[in-house]
CSV table of C-alpha atoms and ligand atoms in Angstrom, one decimal:
chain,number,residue,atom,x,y,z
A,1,UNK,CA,71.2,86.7,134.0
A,2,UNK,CA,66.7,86.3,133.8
A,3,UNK,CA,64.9,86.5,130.9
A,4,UNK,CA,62.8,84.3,129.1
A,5,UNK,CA,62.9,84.2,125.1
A,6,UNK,CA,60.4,82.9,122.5
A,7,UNK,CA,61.1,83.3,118.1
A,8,UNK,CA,58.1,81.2,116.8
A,9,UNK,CA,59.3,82.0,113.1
A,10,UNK,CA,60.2,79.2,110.9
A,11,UNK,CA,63.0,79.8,109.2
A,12,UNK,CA,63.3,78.3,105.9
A,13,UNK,CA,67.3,79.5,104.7
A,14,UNK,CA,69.4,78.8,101.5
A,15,UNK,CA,70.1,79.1,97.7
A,16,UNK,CA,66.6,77.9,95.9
A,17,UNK,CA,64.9,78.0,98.7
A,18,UNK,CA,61.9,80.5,96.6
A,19,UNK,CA,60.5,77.5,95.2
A,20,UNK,CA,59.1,76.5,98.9
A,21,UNK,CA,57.0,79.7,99.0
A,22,UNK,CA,53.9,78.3,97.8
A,23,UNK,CA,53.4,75.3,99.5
A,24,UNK,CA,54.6,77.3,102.7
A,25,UNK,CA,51.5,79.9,102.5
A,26,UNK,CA,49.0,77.5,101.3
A,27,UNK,CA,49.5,76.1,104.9
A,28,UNK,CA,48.4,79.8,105.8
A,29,UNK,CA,45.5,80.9,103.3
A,30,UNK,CA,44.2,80.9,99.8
A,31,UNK,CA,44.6,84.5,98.9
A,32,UNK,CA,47.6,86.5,99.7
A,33,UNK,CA,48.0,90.1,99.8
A,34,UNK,CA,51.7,89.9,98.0
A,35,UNK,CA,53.9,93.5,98.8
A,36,UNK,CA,56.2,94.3,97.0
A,37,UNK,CA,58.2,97.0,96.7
A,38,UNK,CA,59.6,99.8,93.9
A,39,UNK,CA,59.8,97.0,91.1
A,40,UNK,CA,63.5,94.8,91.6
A,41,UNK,CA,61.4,92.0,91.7
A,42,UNK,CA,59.7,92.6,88.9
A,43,UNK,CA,62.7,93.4,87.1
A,44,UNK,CA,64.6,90.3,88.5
A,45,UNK,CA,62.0,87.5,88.1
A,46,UNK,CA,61.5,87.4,91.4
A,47,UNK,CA,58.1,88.5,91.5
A,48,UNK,CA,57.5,85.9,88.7
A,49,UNK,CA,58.5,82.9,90.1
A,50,UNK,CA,57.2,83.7,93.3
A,51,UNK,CA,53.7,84.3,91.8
A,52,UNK,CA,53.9,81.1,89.7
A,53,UNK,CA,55.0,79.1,92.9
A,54,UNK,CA,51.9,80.8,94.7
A,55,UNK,CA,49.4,79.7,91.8
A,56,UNK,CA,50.7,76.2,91.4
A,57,UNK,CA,49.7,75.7,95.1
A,58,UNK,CA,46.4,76.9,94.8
A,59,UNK,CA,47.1,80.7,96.3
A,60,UNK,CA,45.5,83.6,94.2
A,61,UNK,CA,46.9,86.7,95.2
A,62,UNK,CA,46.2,90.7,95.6
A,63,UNK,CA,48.6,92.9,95.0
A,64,UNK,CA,50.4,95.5,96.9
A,65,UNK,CA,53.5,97.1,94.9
A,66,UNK,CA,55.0,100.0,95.2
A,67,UNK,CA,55.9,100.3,99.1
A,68,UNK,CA,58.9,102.8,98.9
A,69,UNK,CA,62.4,103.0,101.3
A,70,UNK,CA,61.7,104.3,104.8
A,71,UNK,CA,57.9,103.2,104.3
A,72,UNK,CA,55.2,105.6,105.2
A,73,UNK,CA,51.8,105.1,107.0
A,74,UNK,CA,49.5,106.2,104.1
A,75,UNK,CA,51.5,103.2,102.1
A,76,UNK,CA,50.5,101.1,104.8
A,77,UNK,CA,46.6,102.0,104.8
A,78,UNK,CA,46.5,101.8,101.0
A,79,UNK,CA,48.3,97.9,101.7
A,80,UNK,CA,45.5,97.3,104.7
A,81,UNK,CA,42.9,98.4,102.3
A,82,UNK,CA,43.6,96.3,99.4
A,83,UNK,CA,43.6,93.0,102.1
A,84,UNK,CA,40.1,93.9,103.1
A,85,UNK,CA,38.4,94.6,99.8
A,86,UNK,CA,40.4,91.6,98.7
A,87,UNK,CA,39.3,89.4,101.6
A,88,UNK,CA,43.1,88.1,101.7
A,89,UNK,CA,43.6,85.3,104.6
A,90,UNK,CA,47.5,86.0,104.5
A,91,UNK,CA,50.0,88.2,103.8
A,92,UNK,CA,53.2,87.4,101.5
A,93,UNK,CA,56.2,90.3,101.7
A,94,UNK,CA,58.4,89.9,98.8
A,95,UNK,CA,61.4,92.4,99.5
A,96,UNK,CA,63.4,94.5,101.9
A,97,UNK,CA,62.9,95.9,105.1
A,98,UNK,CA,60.7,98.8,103.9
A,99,UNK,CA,58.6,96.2,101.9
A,100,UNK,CA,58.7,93.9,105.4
A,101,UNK,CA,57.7,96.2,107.9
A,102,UNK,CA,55.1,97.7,105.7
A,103,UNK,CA,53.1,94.3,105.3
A,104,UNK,CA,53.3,93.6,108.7
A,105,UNK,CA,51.6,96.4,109.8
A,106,UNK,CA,49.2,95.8,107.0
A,107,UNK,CA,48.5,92.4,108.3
A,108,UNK,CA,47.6,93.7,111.7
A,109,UNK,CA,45.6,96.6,110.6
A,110,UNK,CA,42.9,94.6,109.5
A,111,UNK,CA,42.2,93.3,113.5
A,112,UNK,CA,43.1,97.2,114.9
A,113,UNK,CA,40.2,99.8,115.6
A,114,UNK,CA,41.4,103.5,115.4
A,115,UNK,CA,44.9,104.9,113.9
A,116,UNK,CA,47.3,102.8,112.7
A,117,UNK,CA,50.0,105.0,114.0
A,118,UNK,CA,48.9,104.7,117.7
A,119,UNK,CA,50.4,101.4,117.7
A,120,UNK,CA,53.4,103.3,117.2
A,121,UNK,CA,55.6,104.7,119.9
A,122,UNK,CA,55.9,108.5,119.6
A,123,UNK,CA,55.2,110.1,122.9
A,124,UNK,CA,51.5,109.5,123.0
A,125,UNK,CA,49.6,108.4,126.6
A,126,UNK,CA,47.6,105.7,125.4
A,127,UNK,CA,49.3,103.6,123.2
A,128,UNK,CA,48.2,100.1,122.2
A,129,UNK,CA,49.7,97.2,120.7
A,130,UNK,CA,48.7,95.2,117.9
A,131,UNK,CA,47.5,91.9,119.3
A,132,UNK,CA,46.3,89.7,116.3
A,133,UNK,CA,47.1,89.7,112.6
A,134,UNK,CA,47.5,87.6,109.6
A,135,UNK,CA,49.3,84.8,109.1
A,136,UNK,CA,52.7,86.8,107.2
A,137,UNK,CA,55.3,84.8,105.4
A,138,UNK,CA,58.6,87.0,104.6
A,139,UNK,CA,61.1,86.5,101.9
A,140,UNK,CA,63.3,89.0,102.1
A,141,UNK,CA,65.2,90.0,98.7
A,142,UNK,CA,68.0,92.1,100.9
A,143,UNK,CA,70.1,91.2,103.5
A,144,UNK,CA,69.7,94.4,105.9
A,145,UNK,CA,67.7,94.6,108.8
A,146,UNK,CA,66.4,90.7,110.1
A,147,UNK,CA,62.9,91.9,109.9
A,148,UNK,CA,61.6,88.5,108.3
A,149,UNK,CA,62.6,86.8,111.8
A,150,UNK,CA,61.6,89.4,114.0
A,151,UNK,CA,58.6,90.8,115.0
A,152,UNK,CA,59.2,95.0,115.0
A,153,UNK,CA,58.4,97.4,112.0
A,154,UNK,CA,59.5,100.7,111.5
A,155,UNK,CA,57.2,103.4,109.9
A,156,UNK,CA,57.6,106.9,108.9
A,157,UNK,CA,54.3,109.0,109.4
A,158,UNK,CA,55.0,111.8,106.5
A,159,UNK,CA,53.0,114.0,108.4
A,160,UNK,CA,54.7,114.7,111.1
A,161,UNK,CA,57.6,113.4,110.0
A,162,UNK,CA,58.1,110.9,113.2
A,163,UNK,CA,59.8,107.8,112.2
A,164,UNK,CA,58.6,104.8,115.1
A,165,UNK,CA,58.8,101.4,115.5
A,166,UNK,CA,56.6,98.6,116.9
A,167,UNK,CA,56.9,95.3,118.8
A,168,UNK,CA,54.6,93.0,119.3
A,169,UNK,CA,54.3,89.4,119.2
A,170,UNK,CA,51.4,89.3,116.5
A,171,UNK,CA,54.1,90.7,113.8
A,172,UNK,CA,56.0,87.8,114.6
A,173,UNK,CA,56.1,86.3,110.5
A,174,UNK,CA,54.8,82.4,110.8
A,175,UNK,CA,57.9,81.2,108.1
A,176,UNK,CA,60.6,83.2,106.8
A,177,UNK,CA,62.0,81.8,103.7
A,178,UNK,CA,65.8,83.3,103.2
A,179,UNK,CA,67.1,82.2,99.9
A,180,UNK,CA,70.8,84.6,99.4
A,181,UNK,CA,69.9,83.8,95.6
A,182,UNK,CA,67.0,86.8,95.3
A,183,UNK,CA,70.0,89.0,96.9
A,184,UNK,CA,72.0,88.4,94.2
A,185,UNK,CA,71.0,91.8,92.2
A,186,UNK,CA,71.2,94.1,95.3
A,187,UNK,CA,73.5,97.1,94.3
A,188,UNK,CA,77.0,97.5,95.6
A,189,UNK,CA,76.0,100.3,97.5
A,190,UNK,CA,72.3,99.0,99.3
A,191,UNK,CA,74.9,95.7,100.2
A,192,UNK,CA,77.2,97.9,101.8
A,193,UNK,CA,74.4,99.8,103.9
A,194,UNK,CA,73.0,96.2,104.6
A,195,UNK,CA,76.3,94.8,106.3
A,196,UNK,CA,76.5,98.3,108.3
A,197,UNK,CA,73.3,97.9,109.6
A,198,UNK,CA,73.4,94.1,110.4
A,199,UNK,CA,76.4,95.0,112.5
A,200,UNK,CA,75.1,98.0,114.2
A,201,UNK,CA,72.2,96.0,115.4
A,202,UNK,CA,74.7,93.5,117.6
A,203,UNK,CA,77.0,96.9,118.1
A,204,UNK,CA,73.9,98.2,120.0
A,205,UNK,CA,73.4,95.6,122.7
A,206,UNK,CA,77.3,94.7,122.4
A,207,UNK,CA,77.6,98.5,123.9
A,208,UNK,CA,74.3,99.3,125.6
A,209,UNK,CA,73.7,96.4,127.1
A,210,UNK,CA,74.0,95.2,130.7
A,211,UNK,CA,77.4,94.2,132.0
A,212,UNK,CA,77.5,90.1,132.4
A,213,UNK,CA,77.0,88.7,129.7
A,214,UNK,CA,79.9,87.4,128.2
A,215,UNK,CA,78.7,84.6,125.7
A,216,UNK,CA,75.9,87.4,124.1
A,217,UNK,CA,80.0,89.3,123.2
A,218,UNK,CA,80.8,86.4,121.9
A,219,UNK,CA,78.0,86.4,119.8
A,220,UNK,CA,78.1,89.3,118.8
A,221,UNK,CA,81.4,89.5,117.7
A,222,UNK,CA,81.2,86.3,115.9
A,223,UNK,CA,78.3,88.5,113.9
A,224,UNK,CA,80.5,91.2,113.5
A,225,UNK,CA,83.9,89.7,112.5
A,226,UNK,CA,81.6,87.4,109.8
A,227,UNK,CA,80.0,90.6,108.2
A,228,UNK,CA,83.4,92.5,108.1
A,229,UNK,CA,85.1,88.7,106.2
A,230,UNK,CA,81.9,88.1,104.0
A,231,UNK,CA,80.3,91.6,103.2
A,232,UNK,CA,83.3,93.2,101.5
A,233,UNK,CA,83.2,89.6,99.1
A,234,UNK,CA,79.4,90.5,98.9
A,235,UNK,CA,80.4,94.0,97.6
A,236,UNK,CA,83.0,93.3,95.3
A,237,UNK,CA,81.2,90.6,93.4
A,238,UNK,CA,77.6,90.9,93.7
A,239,UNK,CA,77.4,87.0,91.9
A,240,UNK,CA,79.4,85.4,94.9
A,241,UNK,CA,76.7,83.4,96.1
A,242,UNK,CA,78.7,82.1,99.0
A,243,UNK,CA,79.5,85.8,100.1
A,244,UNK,CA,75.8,86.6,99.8
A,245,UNK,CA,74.6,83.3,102.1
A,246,UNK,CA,77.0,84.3,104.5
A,247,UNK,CA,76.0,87.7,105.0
A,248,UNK,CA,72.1,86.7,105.1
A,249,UNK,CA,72.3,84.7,107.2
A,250,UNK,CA,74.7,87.0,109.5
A,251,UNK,CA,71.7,89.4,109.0
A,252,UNK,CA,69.1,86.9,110.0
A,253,UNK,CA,71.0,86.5,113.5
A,254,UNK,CA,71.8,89.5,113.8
A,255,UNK,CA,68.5,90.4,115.0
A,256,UNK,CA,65.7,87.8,115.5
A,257,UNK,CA,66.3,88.4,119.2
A,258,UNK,CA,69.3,85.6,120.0
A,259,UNK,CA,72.1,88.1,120.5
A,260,UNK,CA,70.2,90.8,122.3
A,261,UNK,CA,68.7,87.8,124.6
A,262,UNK,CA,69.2,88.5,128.2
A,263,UNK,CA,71.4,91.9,127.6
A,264,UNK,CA,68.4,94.6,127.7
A,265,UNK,CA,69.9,97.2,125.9
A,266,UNK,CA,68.4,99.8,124.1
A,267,UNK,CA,69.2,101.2,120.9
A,268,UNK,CA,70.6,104.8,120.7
A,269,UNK,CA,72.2,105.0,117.6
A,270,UNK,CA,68.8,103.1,115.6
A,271,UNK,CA,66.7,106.3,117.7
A,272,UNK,CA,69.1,109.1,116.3
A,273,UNK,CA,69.5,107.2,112.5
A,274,UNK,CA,65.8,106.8,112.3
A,275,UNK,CA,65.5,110.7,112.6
A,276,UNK,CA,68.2,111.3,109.6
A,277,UNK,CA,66.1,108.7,107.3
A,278,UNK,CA,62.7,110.6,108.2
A,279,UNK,CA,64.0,113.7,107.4
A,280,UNK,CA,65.9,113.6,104.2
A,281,UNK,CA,64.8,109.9,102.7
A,282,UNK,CA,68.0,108.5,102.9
A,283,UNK,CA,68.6,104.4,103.1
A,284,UNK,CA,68.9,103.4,106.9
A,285,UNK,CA,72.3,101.5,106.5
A,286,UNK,CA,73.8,104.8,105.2
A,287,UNK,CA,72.5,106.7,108.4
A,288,UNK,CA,74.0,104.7,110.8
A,289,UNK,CA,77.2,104.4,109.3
A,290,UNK,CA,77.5,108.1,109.8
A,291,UNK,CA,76.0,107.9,113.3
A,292,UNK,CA,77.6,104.6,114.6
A,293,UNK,CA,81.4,105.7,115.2
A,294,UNK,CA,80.2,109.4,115.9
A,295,UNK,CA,78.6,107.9,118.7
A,296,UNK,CA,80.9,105.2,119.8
A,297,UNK,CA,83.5,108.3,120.3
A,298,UNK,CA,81.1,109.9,122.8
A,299,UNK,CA,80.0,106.7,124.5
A,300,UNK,CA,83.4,105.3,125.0
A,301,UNK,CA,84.3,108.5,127.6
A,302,UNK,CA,81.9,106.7,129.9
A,303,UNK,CA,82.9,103.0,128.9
A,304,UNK,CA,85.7,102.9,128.0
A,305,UNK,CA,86.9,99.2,128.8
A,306,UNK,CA,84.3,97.8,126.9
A,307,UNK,CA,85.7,99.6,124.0
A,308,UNK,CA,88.7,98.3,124.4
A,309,UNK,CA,87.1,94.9,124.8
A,310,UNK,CA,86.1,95.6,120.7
A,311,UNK,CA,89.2,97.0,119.8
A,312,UNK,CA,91.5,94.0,121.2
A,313,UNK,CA,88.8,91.3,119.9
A,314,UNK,CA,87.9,92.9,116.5
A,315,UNK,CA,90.6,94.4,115.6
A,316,UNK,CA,93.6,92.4,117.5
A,317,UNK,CA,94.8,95.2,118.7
A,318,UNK,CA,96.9,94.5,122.2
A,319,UNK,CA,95.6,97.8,124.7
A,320,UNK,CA,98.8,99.0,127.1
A,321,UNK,CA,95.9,99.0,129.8
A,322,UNK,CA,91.8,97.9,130.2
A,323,UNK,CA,90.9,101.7,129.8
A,324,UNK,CA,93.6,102.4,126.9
A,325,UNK,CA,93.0,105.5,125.1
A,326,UNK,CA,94.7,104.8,122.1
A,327,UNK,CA,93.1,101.5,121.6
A,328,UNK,CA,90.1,103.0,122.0
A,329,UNK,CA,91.0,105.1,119.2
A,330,UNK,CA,91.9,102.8,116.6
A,331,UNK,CA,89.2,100.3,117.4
A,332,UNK,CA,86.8,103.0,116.5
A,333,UNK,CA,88.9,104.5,113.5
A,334,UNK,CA,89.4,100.7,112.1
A,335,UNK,CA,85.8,100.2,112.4
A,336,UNK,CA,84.9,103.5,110.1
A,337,UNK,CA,87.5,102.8,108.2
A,338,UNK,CA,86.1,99.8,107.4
A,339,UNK,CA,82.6,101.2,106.5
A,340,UNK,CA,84.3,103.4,104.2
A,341,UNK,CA,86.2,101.1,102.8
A,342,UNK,CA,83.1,98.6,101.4
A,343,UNK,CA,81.3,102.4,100.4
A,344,UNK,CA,79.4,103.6,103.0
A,345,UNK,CA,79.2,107.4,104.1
A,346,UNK,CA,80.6,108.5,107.2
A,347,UNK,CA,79.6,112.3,107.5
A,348,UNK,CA,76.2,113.7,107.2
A,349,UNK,CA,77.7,116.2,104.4
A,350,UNK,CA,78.0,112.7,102.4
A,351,UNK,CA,74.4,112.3,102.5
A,352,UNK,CA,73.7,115.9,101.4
A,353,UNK,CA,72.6,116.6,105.5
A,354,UNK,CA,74.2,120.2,107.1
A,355,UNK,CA,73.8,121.6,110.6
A,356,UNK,CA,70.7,123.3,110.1
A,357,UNK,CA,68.6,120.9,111.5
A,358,UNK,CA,70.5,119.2,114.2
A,359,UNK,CA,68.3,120.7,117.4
A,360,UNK,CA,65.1,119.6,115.6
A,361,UNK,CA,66.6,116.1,115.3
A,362,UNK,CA,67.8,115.7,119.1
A,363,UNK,CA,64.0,117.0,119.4
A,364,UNK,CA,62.1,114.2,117.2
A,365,UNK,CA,65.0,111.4,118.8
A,366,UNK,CA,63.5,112.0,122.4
A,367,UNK,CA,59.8,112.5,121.4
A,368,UNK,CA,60.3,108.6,120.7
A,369,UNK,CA,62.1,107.4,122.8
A,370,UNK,CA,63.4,108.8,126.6
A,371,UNK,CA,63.8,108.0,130.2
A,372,UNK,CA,61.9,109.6,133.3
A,373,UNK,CA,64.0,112.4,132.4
A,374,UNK,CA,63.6,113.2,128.6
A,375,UNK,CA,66.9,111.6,127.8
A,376,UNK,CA,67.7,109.0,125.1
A,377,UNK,CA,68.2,105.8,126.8
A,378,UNK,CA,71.5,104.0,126.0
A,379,UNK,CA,74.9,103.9,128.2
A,380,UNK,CA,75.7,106.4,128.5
A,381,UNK,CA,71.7,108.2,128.6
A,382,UNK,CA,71.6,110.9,126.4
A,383,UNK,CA,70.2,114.5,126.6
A,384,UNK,CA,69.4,116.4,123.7
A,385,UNK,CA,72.7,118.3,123.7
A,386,UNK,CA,74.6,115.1,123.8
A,387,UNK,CA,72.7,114.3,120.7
A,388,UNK,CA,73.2,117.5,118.9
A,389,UNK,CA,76.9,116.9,120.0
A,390,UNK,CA,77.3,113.5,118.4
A,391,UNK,CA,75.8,114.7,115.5
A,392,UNK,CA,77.9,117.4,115.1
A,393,UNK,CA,80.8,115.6,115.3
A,394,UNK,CA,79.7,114.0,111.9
A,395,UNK,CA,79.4,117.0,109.7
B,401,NZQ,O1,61.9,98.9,96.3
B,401,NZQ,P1,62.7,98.0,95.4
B,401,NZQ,O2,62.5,98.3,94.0
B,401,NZQ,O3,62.5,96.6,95.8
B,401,NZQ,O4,64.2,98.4,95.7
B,401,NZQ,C1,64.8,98.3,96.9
B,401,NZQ,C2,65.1,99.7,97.5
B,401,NZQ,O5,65.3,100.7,96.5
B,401,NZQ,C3,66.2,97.8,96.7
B,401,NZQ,N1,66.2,96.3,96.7
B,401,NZQ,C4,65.7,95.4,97.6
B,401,NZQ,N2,66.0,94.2,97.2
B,401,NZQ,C5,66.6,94.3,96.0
B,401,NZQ,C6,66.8,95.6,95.7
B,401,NZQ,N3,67.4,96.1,94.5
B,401,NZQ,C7,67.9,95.1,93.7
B,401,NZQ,N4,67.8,93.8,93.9
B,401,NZQ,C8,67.1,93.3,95.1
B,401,NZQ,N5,67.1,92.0,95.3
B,401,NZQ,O6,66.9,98.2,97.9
B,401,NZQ,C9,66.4,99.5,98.3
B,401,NZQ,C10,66.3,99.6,99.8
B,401,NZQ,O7,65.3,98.7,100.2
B,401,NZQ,P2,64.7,98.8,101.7
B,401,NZQ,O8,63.7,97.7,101.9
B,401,NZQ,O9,64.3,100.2,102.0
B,401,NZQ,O10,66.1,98.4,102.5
B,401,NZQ,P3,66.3,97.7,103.9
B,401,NZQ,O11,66.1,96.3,103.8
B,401,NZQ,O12,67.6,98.2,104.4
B,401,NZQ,O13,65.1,98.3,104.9
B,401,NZQ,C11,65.3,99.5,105.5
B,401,NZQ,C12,64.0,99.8,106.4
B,401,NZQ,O14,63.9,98.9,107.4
B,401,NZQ,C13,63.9,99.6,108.7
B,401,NZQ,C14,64.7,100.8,108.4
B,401,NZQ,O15,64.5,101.9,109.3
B,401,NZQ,C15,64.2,101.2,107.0
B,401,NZQ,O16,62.9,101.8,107.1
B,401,NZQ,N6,64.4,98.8,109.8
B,401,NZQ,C16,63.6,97.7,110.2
B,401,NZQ,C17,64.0,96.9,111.2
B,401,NZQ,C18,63.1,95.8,111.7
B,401,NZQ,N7,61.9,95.7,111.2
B,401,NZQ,O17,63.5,94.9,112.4
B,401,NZQ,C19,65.2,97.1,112.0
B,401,NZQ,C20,66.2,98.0,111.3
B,401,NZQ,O18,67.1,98.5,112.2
B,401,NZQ,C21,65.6,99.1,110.5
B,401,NZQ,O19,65.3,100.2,111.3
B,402,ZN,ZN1,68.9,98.7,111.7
């Protein structure tokens, strides 16, 4: 095992924890360019005590509402123009993922000459990075993706309907403050397609990543056997505060970089999903439920004692042999079973998505993502065919 790793966001985590946001971004700035996102905060109170916390410590703010699911690039440049005519200092995301990645790219805009989207990896020769931003503080209002420790964004350009992501240390949010309480409203179904995709991010490294690294499984299956205890509770009773702490901060871990540390892998499912949710709109969680066990079924020809390895430790499930067939089998079936079972969809037809498509999609995965040979990087590497194949098994 090399590698070096660096998370230089503060995390400020638990029940209450909203009334630290104003003193926390005065530290920052004294005008905030607040996101928001398609109005639960403002029919929560969310958006009301977080403004009133703001004020009290002297921040004024700008506003940025609106920022839908899946967030596009003109939402973005509207958000970076606002913090210029504004003259914001910082920038305050109050929401989910969408409402995240959104304001982080609109904090960086302001320092990046030419198009936003050539930050953004999609094919293109001369791509460059974001290197400076504002200051961005993150309180996250759904437990879902880890963006408000991390420092990627995701970003649909509607135009060509190419849905890329960024790194880059700039986006890194200088405090993220993670209080379960402002998740307490999220519907059954949006926490459902959070847990799925707080365990698909450690089932991506957990199956992609480089052999060796046995306390990173551990990890990650401490992630995953959390989400599956705590997410149903979440589910069921939307008011179990307890349920919903546990499964934020599950999220949080999940993906501010301490699982995937040292294991390199790359994220073939996230590529394929991220092509569902930029062509038909739907909520990311949702897509990779479908995509997750489709692909787990094709990548476990090639590896198949590691899925064993997550059948026996998930699901206790005692293998005749290391490369076990069967276990294989019911690992994977327990697992969708599971996402079923808390109300996530498992088939595109669930999400209203056919077979017309499913060549285009292979196409747009690869335009973002490939190898020296066009395939999708992952274990195994995928050509287009295998993707059209995995896809097809989920009609
Ligand atoms: O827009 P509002 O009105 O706030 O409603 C949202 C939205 O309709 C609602 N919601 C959020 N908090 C709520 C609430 N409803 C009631 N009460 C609350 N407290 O939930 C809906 C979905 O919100 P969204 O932000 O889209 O969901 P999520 O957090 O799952 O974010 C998904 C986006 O993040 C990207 C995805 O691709 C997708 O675009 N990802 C970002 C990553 C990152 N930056 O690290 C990694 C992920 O793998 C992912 O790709
Ligand atoms: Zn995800």
């Amino acid at each position: 095992m090399k590698f070096t790793f660096h998370n230089p966001t503060d995390l400020i985590f638990g029940a209450g924890m909203l009334s630290e946001l104003g003193k926390t971004v005065a530290a920052y700035g004294k005008k905030a360019l607040l996101v928001t996102g398609g109005g639960s905060v403002k029919q929560n109170g969310t958006f009301d005590r977080a403004v009133k916390s703001l004020s009290e410590a002297g921040v004024s703010i700008a506003e940025c509402s609106g920022v839908e699911p899946n967030p596009r690039l003109s939402t973005v440049e509207r958000g970076a123009g606002i913090a210029r005519r504004e003259g914001c200092d910082v920038v305050v995301a109050l929401g989910g993922g969408s409402t995240m990645d959104a304001a982080k790219i609109m904090a960086a805009a302001l320092f990046y000459d030419g198009d936003l989207w050539n930050m953004f990896l999609h094919g293109q020769k001369n791509r460059r990075l974001p290197e400076r931003a504002l200051p961005i503080v993150t309180v996250p209002t759904l437990a879902a993706t880890g963006s408000e420790m991390n420092c990627g964004s995701v970003i649909t350009n509607e135009e060509t309907t190419i849905k890329s992501f960024v790194t880059a240390p700039c986006l890194y949010p200088k405090v993220a403050i993670v209080d379960p309480e402002l998740t307490v409203s999220v519907p059954k179904h949006q926490t459902a397609f959070g847990v799925c995709d707080l365990i698909t991010h450690v089932t991506e490294s957990y199956f992609n990543g480089v052999d060796g690294t046995p306390l990173q499984d551990r990890f990650a299956e401490g992630v995953i056997l959390t989400a599956m205890e705590w997410g149903p509770k979440a589910v069921t009773d939307g008011n179990d505060l307890e349920a919903r702490a546990q499964v934020q901060w599950a999220s949080v871990v999940a993906l501010n970089g301490w699982v995937q540390v040292g294991t390199f892998g790359p994220y073939p499912v996230h590529m394929i999903e991220h092509v569902l949710s930029a062509h038909h709109d739907i909520a990311h969680g949702a897509g990779l439920a479908i995509v997750n066990p489709a692909w787990m079924r094709f990548a476990a020809r090639t590896r198949p004692s590691r899925f064993v390895q997550f059948a026996e430790r998930i699901f206790g499930i005692t293998p005749k042999h290391p490369e076990d067939p069967d276990a294989i089998a019911e690992g994977i079936d327990r697992f969708e079973e599971f996402l079923r079972s808390i109300g996530c969809p498992t088939r595109l037809f669930e999400a209203g998505i056919g077979d017309a498509l499913l060549a285009r999609y292979a196409e747009d995965t690869v335009i973002v993502a490939h190898d020296d040979q066009g395939r999708l990087p992952g274990r195994p590497a995928m050509t287009q065919a295998d993707i059209v194949e995995v896809l097809r098994s989920a009609l």
